PDB file of C-alpha atoms in Angstrom:
ATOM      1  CA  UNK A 215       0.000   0.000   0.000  1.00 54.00           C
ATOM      2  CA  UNK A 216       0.718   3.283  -0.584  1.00 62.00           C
ATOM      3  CA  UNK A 217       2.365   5.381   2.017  1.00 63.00           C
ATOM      4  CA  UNK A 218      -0.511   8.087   3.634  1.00 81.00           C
ATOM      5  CA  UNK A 219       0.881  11.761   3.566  1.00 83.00           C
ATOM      6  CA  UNK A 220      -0.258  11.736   7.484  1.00 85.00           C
ATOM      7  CA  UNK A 221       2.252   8.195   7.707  1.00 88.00           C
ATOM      8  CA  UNK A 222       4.806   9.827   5.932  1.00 88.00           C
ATOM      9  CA  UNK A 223       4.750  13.323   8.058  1.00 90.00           C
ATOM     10  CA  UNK A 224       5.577  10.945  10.838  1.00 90.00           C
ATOM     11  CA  UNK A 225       7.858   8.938   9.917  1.00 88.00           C
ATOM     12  CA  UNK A 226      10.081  12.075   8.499  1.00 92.00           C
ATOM     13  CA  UNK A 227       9.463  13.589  12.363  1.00 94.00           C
ATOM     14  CA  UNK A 228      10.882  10.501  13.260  1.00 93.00           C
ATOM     15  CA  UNK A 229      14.073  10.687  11.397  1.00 92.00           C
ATOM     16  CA  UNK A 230      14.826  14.408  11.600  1.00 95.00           C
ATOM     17  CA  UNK A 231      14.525  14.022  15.176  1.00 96.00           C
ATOM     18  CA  UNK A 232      16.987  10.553  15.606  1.00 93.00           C
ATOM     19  CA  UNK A 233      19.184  13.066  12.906  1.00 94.00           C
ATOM     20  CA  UNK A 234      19.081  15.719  15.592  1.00 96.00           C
ATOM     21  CA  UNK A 235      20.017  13.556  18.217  1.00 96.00           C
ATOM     22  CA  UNK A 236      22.761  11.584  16.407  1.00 93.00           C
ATOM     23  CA  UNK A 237      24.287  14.954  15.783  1.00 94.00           C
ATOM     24  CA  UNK A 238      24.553  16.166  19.750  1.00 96.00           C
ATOM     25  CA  UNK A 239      25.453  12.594  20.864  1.00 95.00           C
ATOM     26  CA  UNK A 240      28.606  12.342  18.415  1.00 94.00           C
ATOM     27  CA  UNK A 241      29.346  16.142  19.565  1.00 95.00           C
ATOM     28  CA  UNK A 242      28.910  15.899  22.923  1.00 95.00           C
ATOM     29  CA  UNK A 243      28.612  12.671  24.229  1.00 94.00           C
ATOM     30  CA  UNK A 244      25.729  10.494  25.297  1.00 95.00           C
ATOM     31  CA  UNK A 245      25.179  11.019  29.041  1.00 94.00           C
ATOM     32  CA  UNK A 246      25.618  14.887  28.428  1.00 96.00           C
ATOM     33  CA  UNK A 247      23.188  15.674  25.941  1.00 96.00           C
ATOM     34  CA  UNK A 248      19.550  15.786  27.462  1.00 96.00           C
ATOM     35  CA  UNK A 249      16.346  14.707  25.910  1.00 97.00           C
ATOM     36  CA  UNK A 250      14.928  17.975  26.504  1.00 97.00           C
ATOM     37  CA  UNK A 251      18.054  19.660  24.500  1.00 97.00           C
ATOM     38  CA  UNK A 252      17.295  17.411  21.971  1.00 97.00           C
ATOM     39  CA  UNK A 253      13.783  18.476  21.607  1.00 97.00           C
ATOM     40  CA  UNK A 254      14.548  22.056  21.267  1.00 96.00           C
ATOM     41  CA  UNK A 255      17.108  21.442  19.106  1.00 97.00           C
ATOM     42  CA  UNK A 256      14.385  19.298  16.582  1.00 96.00           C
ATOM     43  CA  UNK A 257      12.002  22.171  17.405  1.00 96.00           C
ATOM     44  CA  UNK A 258       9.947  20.146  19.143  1.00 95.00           C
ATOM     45  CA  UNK A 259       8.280  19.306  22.223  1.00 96.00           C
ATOM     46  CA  UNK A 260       9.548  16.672  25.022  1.00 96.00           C
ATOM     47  CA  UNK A 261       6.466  14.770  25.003  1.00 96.00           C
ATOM     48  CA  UNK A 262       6.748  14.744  20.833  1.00 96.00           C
ATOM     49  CA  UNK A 263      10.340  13.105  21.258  1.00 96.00           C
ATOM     50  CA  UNK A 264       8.820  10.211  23.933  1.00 96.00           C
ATOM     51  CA  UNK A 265       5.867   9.775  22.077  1.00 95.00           C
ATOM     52  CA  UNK A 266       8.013   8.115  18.814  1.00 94.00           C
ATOM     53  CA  UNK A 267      10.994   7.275  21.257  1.00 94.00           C
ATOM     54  CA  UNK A 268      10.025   5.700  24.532  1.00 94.00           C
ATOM     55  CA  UNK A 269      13.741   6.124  25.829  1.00 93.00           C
ATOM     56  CA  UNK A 270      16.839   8.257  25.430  1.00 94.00           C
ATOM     57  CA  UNK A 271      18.584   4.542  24.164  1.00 94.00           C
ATOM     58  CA  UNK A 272      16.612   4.360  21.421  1.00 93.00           C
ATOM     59  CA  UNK A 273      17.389   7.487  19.736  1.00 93.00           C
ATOM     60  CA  UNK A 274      20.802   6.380  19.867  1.00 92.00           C
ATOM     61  CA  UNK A 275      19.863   2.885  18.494  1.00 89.00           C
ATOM     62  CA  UNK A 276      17.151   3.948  16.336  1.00 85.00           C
ATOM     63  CA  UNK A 277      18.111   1.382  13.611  1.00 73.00           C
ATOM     64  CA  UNK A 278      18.790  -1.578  15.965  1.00 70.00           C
ATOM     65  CA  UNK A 279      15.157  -2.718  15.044  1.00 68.00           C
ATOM     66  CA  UNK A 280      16.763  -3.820  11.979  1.00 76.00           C
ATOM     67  CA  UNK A 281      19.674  -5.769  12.948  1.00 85.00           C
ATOM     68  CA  UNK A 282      17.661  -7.580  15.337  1.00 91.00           C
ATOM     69  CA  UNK A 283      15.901  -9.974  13.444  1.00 92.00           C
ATOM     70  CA  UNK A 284      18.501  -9.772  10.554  1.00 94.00           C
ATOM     71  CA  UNK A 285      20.215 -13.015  11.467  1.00 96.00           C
ATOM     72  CA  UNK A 286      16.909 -14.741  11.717  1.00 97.00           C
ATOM     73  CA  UNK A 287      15.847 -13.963   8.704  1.00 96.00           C
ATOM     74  CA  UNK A 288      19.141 -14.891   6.862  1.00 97.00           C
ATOM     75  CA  UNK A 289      18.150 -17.985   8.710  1.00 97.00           C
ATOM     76  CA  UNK A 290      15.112 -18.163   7.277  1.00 97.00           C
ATOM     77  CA  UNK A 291      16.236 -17.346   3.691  1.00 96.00           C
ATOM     78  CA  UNK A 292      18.789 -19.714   3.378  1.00 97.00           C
ATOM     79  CA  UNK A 293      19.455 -21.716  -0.136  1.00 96.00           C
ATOM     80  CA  UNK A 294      18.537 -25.111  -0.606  1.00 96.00           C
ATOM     81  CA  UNK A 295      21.090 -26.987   0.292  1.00 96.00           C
ATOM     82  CA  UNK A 296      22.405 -24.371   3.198  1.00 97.00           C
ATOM     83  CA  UNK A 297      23.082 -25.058   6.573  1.00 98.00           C
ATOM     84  CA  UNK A 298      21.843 -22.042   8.936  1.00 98.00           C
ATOM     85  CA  UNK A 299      25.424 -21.291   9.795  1.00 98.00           C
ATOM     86  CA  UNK A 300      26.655 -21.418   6.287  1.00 98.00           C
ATOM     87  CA  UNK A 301      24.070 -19.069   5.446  1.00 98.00           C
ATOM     88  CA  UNK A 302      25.349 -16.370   7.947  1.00 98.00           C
ATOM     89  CA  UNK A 303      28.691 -16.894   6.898  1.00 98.00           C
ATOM     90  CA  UNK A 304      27.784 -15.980   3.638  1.00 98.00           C
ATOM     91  CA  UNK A 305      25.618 -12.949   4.439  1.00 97.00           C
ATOM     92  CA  UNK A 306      28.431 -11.653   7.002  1.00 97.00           C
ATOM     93  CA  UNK A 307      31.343 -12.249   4.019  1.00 98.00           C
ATOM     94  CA  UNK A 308      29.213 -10.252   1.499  1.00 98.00           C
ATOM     95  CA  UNK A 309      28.801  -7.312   3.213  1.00 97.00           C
ATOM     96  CA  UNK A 310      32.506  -6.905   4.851  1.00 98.00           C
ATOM     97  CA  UNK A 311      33.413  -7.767   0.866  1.00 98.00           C
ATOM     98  CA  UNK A 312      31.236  -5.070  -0.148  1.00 98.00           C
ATOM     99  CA  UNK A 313      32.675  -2.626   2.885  1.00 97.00           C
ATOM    100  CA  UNK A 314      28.808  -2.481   3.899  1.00 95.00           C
ATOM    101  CA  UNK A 315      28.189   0.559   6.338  1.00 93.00           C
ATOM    102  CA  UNK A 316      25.692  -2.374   7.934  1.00 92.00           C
ATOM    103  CA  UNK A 317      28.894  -4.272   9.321  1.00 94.00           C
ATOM    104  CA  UNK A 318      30.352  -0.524  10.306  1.00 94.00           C
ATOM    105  CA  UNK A 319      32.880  -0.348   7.777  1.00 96.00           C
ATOM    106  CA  UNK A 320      32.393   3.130   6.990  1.00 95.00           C
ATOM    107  CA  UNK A 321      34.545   6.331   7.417  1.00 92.00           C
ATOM    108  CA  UNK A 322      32.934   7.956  11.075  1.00 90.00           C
ATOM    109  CA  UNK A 323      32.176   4.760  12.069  1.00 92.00           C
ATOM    110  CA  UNK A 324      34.647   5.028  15.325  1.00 93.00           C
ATOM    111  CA  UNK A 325      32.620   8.179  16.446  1.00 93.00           C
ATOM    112  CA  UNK A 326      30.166   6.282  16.867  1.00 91.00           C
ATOM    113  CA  UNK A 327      31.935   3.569  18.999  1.00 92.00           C
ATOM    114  CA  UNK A 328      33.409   6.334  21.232  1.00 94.00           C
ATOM    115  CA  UNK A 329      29.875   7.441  21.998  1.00 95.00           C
ATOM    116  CA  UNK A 330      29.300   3.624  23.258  1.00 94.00           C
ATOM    117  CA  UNK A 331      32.491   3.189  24.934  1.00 92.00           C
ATOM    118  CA  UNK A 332      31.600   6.025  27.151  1.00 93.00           C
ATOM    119  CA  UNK A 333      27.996   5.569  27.862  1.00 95.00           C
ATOM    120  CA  UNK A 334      27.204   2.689  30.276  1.00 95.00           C
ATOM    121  CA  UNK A 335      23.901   3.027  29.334  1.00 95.00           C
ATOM    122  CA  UNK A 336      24.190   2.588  25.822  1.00 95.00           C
ATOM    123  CA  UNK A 337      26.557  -0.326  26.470  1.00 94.00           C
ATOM    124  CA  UNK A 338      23.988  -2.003  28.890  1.00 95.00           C
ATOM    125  CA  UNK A 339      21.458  -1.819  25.482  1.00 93.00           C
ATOM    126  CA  UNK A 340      24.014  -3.010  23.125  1.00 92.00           C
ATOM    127  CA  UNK A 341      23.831  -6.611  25.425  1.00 93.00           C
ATOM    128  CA  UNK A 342      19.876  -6.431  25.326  1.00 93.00           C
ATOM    129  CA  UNK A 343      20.215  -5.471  21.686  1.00 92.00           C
ATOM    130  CA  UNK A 344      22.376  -8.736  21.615  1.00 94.00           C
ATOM    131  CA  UNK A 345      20.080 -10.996  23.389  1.00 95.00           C
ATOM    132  CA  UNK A 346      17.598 -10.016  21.124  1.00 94.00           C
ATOM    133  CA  UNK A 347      19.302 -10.799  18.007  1.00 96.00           C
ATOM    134  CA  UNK A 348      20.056 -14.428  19.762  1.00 97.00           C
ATOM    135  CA  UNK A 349      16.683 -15.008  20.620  1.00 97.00           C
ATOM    136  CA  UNK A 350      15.428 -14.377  17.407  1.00 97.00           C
ATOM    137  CA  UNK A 351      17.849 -17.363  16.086  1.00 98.00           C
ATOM    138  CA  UNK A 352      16.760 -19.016  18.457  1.00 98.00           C
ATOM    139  CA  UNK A 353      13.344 -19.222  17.810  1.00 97.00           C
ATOM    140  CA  UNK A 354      13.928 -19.161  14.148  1.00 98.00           C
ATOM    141  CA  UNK A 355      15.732 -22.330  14.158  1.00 98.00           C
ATOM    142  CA  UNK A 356      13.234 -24.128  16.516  1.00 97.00           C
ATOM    143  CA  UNK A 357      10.645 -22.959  13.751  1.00 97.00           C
ATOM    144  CA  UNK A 358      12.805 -24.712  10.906  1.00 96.00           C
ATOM    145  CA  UNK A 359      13.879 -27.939  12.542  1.00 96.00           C
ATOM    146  CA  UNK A 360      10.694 -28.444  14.073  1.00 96.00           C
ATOM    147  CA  UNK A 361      12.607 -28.707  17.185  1.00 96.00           C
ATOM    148  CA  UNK A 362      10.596 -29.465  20.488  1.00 95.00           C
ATOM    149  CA  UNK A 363      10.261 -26.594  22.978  1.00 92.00           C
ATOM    150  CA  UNK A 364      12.304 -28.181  25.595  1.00 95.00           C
ATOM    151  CA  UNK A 365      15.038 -29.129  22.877  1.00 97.00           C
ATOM    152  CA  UNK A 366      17.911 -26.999  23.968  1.00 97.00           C
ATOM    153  CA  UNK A 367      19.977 -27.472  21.059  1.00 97.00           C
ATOM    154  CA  UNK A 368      18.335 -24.459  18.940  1.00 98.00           C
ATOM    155  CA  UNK A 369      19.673 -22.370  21.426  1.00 97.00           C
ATOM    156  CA  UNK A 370      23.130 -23.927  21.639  1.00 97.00           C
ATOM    157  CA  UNK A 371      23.404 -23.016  17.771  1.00 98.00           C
ATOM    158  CA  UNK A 372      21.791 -19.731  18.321  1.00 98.00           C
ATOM    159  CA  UNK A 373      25.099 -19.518  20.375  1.00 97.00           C
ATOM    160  CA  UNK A 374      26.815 -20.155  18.016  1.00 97.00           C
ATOM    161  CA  UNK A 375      25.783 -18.446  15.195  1.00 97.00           C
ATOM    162  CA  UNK A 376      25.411 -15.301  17.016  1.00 97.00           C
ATOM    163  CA  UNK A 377      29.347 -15.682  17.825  1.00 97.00           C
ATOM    164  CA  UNK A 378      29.927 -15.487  14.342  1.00 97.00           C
ATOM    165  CA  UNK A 379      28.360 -12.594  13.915  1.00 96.00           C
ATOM    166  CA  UNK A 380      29.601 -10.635  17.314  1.00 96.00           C
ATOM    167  CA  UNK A 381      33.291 -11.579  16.295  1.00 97.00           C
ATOM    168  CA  UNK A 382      32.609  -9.547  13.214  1.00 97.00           C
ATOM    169  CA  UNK A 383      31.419  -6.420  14.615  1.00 95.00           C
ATOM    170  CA  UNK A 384      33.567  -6.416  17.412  1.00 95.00           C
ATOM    171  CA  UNK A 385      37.041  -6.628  15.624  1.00 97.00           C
ATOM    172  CA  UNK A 386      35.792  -4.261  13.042  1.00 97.00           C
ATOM    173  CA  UNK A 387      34.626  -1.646  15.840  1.00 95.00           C
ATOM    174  CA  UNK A 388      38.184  -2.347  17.182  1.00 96.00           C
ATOM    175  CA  UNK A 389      40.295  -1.894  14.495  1.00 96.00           C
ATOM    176  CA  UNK A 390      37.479   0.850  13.038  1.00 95.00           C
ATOM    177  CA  UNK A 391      38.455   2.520  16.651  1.00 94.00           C
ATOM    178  CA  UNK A 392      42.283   2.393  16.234  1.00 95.00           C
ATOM    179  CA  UNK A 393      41.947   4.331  12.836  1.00 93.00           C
ATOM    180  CA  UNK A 394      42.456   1.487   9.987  1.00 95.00           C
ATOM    181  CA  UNK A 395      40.744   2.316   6.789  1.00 96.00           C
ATOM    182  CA  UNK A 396      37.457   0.547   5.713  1.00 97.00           C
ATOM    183  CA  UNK A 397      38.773  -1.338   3.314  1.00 97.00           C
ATOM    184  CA  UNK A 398      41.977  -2.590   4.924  1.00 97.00           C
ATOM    185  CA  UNK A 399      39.926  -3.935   7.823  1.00 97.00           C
ATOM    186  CA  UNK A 400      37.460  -5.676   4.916  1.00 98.00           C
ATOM    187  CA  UNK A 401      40.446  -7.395   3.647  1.00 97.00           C
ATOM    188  CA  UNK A 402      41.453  -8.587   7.252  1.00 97.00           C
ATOM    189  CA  UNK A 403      38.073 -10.134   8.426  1.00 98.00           C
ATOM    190  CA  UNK A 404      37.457 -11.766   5.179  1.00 98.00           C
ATOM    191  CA  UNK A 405      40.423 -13.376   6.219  1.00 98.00           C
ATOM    192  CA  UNK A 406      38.872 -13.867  10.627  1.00 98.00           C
ATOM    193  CA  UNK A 407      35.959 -15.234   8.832  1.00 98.00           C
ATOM    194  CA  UNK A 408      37.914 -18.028   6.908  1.00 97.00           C
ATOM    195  CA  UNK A 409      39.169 -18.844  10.532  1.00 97.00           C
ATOM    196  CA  UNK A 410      35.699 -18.609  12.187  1.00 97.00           C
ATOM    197  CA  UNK A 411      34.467 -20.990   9.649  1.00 97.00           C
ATOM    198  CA  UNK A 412      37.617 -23.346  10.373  1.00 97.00           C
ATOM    199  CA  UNK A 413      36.872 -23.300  14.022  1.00 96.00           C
ATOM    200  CA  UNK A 414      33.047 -24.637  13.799  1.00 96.00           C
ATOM    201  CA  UNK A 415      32.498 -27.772  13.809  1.00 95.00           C
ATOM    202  CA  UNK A 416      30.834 -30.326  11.363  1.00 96.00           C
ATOM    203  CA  UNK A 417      27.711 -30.281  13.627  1.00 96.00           C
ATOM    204  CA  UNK A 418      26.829 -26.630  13.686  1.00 97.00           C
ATOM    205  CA  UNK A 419      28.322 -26.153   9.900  1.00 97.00           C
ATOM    206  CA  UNK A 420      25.586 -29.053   9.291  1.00 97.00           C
ATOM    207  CA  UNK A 421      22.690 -28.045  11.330  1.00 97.00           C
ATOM    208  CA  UNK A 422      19.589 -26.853   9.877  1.00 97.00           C
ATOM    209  CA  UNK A 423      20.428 -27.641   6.232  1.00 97.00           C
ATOM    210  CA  UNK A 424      16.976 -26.617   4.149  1.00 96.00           C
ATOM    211  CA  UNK A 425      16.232 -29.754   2.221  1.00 92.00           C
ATOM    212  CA  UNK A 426      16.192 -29.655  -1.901  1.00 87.00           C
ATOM    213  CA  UNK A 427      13.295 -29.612  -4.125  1.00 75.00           C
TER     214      UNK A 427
END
């Protein structure tokens, strides 16, 4: 359907505000930038800024929503043929190919990770953000393998999967953090992901496999 010009309206409040607050937290740090500073600087009121973000967190992680279900659904789209695993590696390995500002291989990306770094808040929603995104698996998995509810091993690969995909964005935040160009750092975890792959073994590499036509 088409988008509503009241829907629209909305969702561009929405992302001039998040804009707005982006801007102040890279200048001046999370924990010193105040929702109600924020709201004057978007030119609008407090209760506006609640009303489309329910916490200060989420204006930082407005776009979490996103990468919280992404793994799941990689999950979910996987080939014929593809383990669940193998399917994430190949997701993860396209977009750090591609440099992919989704894996944080963009220039500006360490502002961002500096903001984090010294916000416990913001580092206490990155775990639930986390937890999320391994829960998702989780349940995606169970949903594909038809796996009882008391079977724990959906979980266990969830584990595992979600490993995969935290080594990535971790060493790229680090190494995005001590200045290394976007491409350079591509090059490297291409190479971290051969390793990761290496490391797994035969029974998560060959779990969840979607059967052929």
């Amino acid at each position: 359907m088409a988008e509503g010009l009241r829907e629209r309206k909305k969702r561009q409040t929405r992302q001039y505000i998040s804009d707005v607050a982006t801007g102040l937290f890279l200048e001046r740090g999370f924990e010193a930038v105040t929702v109600a500073e924020i709201a004057e600087a978007a030119n609008v009121s407090v209760n506006t800024v609640y009303n489309y973000f329910p916490a200060k967190e989420d204006l930082f992680f407005d776009r979490s929503e996103g990468m919280v279900d992404r793994l799941a659904r990689w999950v979910r789209s996987r080939d014929p043929g593809e383990s669940a695993a193998s399917a994430v590696l190949r997701e993860l390995r396209g977009e750090v190919q591609a440099v992919s500002p989704r894996v944080g291989l963009m220039e500006g990306y360490d502002r961002f990770m500096r903001v984090i770094h010294g916000a416990p808040a913001l580092r206490s929603r990155l775990w639930s953000v986390q937890q999320e995104i391994h829960n998702n698996v989780a349940a995606a998995l169970r949903e594909e393998t038809g796996a009882a509810d008391d079977d724990p091993l959906p979980d266990l690969m969830a584990g595992q999967i979600c490993w995969i995909h935290q080594t990535v964005f971790v060493t790229i935040g680090r190494e995005m953090l001590a200045g290394r160009a976007p491409a350079e750092v591509s090059r490297e975890v291409l190479a971290l992901l051969d390793d990761v792959e290496d490391l797994l073994s035969e029974r998560v590499l060959d779990y969840a496999v979607r059967a052929r036509n």
